[in-house]
Short mmCIF file of C-alpha atoms in Angstrom, two decimals:
data_model
loop_
_atom_site.label_atom_id
_atom_site.label_comp_id
_atom_site.label_asym_id
_atom_site.label_seq_id
_atom_site.Cartn_x
_atom_site.Cartn_y
_atom_site.Cartn_z
CA SER A 1 89.58 111.90 101.75
CA TYR A 2 90.48 114.18 98.86
CA VAL A 3 88.07 114.20 95.93
CA LEU A 4 88.54 115.39 92.35
CA THR A 5 85.31 116.21 90.52
CA GLN A 6 85.03 116.11 86.73
CA PRO A 7 81.95 116.57 84.52
CA PRO A 8 80.86 113.19 83.12
CA SER A 9 80.78 114.48 79.58
CA VAL A 10 81.81 117.37 77.36
CA SER A 11 80.82 117.81 73.72
CA VAL A 12 82.54 119.98 71.16
CA ALA A 13 82.40 120.52 67.41
CA PRO A 14 85.47 119.76 65.31
CA GLY A 15 87.84 122.71 65.10
CA LYS A 16 86.53 124.27 68.30
CA THR A 17 88.09 124.37 71.75
CA ALA A 18 87.25 121.84 74.46
CA ARG A 19 87.70 122.63 78.12
CA ILE A 20 87.56 119.85 80.71
CA ALA A 21 87.39 120.91 84.33
CA CYS A 22 88.76 119.14 87.38
CA GLY A 23 87.62 120.53 90.71
CA GLY A 24 89.21 119.93 94.08
CA ASN A 25 89.64 121.72 97.40
CA ASN A 26 92.73 123.91 97.27
CA ILE A 27 93.80 122.26 93.99
CA GLY A 28 95.94 125.32 93.35
CA SER A 29 98.42 123.98 95.88
CA LYS A 30 98.65 120.59 94.18
CA ILE A 31 100.33 119.40 91.02
CA VAL A 32 97.83 118.18 88.43
CA HIS A 33 98.39 115.61 85.71
CA TRP A 34 96.02 114.70 82.85
CA TYR A 35 95.51 111.46 80.92
CA GLN A 36 93.72 110.54 77.72
CA GLN A 37 92.19 107.08 77.42
CA LYS A 38 90.68 105.74 74.22
CA PRO A 39 88.41 102.67 74.27
CA GLY A 40 90.27 99.46 74.91
CA GLN A 41 93.59 101.22 75.43
CA ALA A 42 95.77 102.15 78.38
CA PRO A 43 95.75 105.77 79.52
CA VAL A 44 98.27 108.13 77.94
CA LEU A 45 99.80 111.06 79.81
CA VAL A 46 98.97 114.28 77.97
CA ILE A 47 99.78 116.95 80.58
CA TYR A 48 102.05 116.77 83.65
CA TYR A 49 103.03 119.28 86.29
CA ASP A 50 99.91 121.34 85.60
CA GLY A 51 100.82 122.39 82.09
CA ASP A 52 103.80 120.55 80.62
CA ARG A 53 103.40 118.30 77.61
CA PRO A 54 105.25 115.01 77.19
CA SER A 55 107.13 114.47 73.98
CA GLY A 56 104.75 113.66 71.14
CA ILE A 57 101.70 115.39 72.59
CA PRO A 58 100.42 118.14 70.28
CA GLU A 59 100.62 121.77 71.35
CA ARG A 60 96.83 121.84 71.07
CA PHE A 61 96.77 120.26 74.54
CA SER A 62 97.35 122.61 77.47
CA GLY A 63 96.68 122.70 81.19
CA SER A 64 95.95 125.47 83.65
CA LYS A 65 94.67 126.10 87.17
CA SER A 66 92.53 128.83 88.69
CA GLY A 67 91.00 128.83 92.14
CA ASN A 68 89.70 125.37 92.99
CA THR A 69 89.67 124.19 89.38
CA ALA A 70 92.24 122.75 87.01
CA THR A 71 91.41 122.78 83.32
CA LEU A 72 92.57 120.72 80.38
CA THR A 73 92.15 122.69 77.18
CA ILE A 74 92.21 121.07 73.76
CA GLY A 75 92.35 123.52 70.88
CA ARG A 76 91.23 122.85 67.31
CA VAL A 77 89.60 119.61 68.38
CA GLU A 78 89.85 116.66 66.00
CA ALA A 79 87.79 113.49 65.76
CA GLY A 80 90.80 111.58 67.10
CA ASP A 81 90.61 113.51 70.38
CA GLU A 82 87.40 111.71 71.30
CA ALA A 83 88.28 109.84 74.48
CA ASP A 84 87.95 109.75 78.26
CA TYR A 85 90.12 112.23 80.12
CA TYR A 86 91.25 111.90 83.74
CA CYS A 87 92.93 114.35 86.09
CA GLN A 88 95.25 113.15 88.86
CA VAL A 89 96.90 114.65 91.92
CA TRP A 90 98.88 113.48 94.94
CA ASP A 91 97.08 114.06 98.22
CA THR A 92 99.77 114.92 100.76
CA SER A 93 97.41 114.60 103.73
CA SER A 94 96.88 110.90 103.08
CA ASP A 95 99.91 110.10 100.90
CA ARG A 96 97.90 108.74 98.04
CA VAL A 97 97.28 109.19 94.33
CA VAL A 98 93.81 110.50 93.53
CA PHE A 99 92.14 110.30 90.11
CA GLY A 100 89.14 112.29 89.01
CA GLY A 101 86.09 110.34 87.87
CA GLY A 102 86.82 110.99 84.21
CA THR A 103 85.20 113.04 81.46
CA LYS A 104 84.04 111.61 78.17
CA LEU A 105 84.86 114.01 75.35
CA THR A 106 82.54 113.69 72.38
CA VAL A 107 83.43 115.32 69.09
CA LEU A 108 80.19 116.19 67.37
CA GLN B 1 111.99 102.48 74.74
CA LEU B 2 110.91 101.23 78.15
CA GLN B 3 107.98 98.82 78.10
CA LEU B 4 105.85 97.37 80.85
CA GLN B 5 103.97 94.07 80.55
CA GLU B 6 101.42 92.74 83.01
CA SER B 7 100.94 89.01 83.42
CA GLY B 8 98.85 86.72 85.59
CA PRO B 9 95.63 84.71 85.68
CA GLY B 10 92.68 86.22 83.90
CA LEU B 11 90.19 84.38 86.09
CA VAL B 12 90.31 84.22 89.88
CA LYS B 13 87.80 82.51 92.16
CA PRO B 14 86.08 84.48 94.93
CA SER B 15 88.05 84.44 98.21
CA ASP B 16 91.26 83.47 96.36
CA THR B 17 94.34 85.67 95.95
CA LEU B 18 94.84 87.79 92.85
CA SER B 19 98.51 87.78 91.85
CA LEU B 20 99.90 89.86 89.01
CA THR B 21 103.41 90.62 87.81
CA CYS B 22 104.72 93.53 85.79
CA THR B 23 107.89 92.94 83.79
CA VAL B 24 110.02 95.98 83.00
CA SER B 25 111.98 95.76 79.76
CA SER B 26 114.78 97.90 78.38
CA ASP B 27 115.68 99.24 81.80
CA SER B 28 116.72 98.03 85.23
CA ILE B 29 114.37 98.49 88.14
CA TYR B 30 117.38 98.47 90.49
CA SER B 31 119.46 101.06 88.69
CA SER B 32 116.59 103.45 88.02
CA SER B 33 115.26 105.71 90.75
CA PHE B 34 111.63 105.33 89.79
CA TYR B 35 108.42 104.36 91.48
CA TRP B 36 106.35 101.56 89.99
CA GLY B 37 102.60 101.53 90.43
CA TRP B 38 99.44 99.51 90.00
CA ILE B 39 96.17 101.06 88.84
CA ARG B 40 92.90 99.28 88.12
CA GLN B 41 89.75 100.09 86.19
CA PRO B 42 86.49 98.20 86.78
CA PRO B 43 84.34 97.65 83.70
CA GLY B 44 82.81 100.93 82.55
CA LYS B 45 84.30 102.88 85.44
CA GLY B 46 87.20 105.20 86.16
CA LEU B 47 90.78 104.69 87.26
CA GLU B 48 91.63 103.61 90.81
CA TRP B 49 95.18 103.77 92.15
CA ILE B 50 96.13 100.66 94.09
CA GLY B 51 99.65 101.51 95.23
CA SER B 52 103.23 102.30 94.26
CA ILE B 53 106.62 100.93 95.23
CA TYR B 54 110.10 102.42 95.07
CA TYR B 55 112.86 100.23 93.66
CA GLY B 56 114.36 100.19 97.13
CA GLY B 57 111.16 98.70 98.54
CA SER B 58 109.27 101.56 100.20
CA THR B 59 105.58 101.53 99.39
CA TYR B 60 102.49 103.72 99.28
CA TYR B 61 99.05 102.12 99.23
CA ASN B 62 95.52 103.36 98.62
CA PRO B 63 94.04 103.54 102.13
CA SER B 64 90.87 101.88 100.88
CA LEU B 65 92.85 98.78 99.87
CA LYS B 66 95.82 98.99 102.22
CA SER B 67 94.69 96.20 104.52
CA ARG B 68 94.57 93.76 101.59
CA VAL B 69 97.28 94.80 99.16
CA THR B 70 100.94 93.84 98.94
CA ILE B 71 103.22 95.27 96.28
CA SER B 72 106.75 93.94 96.05
CA VAL B 73 109.73 94.26 93.74
CA ASP B 74 112.08 91.57 92.48
CA THR B 75 115.13 93.33 91.11
CA SER B 76 116.74 90.07 90.00
CA LYS B 77 113.87 89.49 87.58
CA ASN B 78 113.24 93.16 86.80
CA GLN B 79 109.66 92.72 87.95
CA PHE B 80 107.26 94.09 90.50
CA SER B 81 104.17 92.31 91.72
CA LEU B 82 100.70 92.81 93.15
CA LYS B 83 98.93 90.50 95.57
CA LEU B 84 95.32 91.04 96.55
CA PRO B 85 93.82 88.33 98.79
CA SER B 86 90.20 87.52 99.50
CA VAL B 87 88.94 88.86 96.18
CA THR B 88 85.29 89.46 95.39
CA ALA B 89 83.43 90.40 92.21
CA ALA B 90 84.20 94.04 93.05
CA ASP B 91 87.87 93.33 92.26
CA THR B 92 87.02 92.50 88.65
CA ALA B 93 88.88 95.07 86.56
CA VAL B 94 91.59 95.82 84.04
CA TYR B 95 94.82 96.03 86.02
CA TYR B 96 97.57 98.32 84.76
CA CYS B 97 101.16 98.71 85.87
CA ALA B 98 102.89 102.03 85.29
CA ARG B 99 106.02 104.08 86.06
CA GLN B 100 106.39 107.27 88.09
CA PHE B 101 109.45 109.44 88.67
CA THR B 102 108.35 110.00 92.25
CA ALA B 103 105.34 108.84 94.25
CA ASP B 104 103.57 112.16 93.72
CA ASP B 105 104.40 112.28 90.03
CA ALA B 106 102.49 111.40 86.88
CA PHE B 107 102.44 107.89 85.47
CA ASP B 108 104.40 108.44 82.29
CA ILE B 109 104.62 104.89 80.94
CA TRP B 110 101.84 102.32 81.21
CA GLY B 111 101.49 98.64 80.45
CA GLN B 112 98.74 97.55 78.10
CA GLY B 113 96.64 96.26 80.98
CA THR B 114 95.38 92.80 81.87
CA VAL B 115 91.78 91.81 82.47
CA VAL B 116 91.08 90.00 85.72
CA THR B 117 87.65 88.52 86.32
CA VAL B 118 86.61 87.26 89.74
CA SER B 119 84.09 84.48 89.28
CA SER B 120 83.48 80.93 90.37
#
């Protein structure tokens, strides 16, 4: 079955850039979505179709793909960005939604 | 603004059936060409997709749960439901319902989630 691999944690200082990786076999051929989840809250879609932002999501959030890795980039990180982040794809070989294991972003 | 609201028992006994409903407000499940999904999150763990249903009734299920899960839609009540029989402690989780434009799409609107504990 298809697996998405994320680092368990990423730390970044306020004002710096955070990059959260999501690795998967041939992920370049898949569409990647990203979610932000704060404690006790439902996930919120922050990036869809690899790099598009829903209405209301700051331009500081962007998505990209290269090789077998998709990356969520958060520029000028703020304390309010501290959360868990999940990547998601659709695996066409098994017709199922796959989530990455999640990455906890800590703002130092 | 479309809203989703999960409802159902917060406590289920082992070997019983977990039944949850998601009510869709401000929109009609029947008139909208969306998929409606269930996702769960065990305590302290990540997100697990359970399955998704099209308003017309076609479904996609997580292969790891497919033998146990049933997702159905009731257009007359603007609701869709999840049934998971023979539950164990491993089914304890926050259960979310959410909307997708297509089965391979992102979940753009989520319910607030409902906690389900499996315990005797």
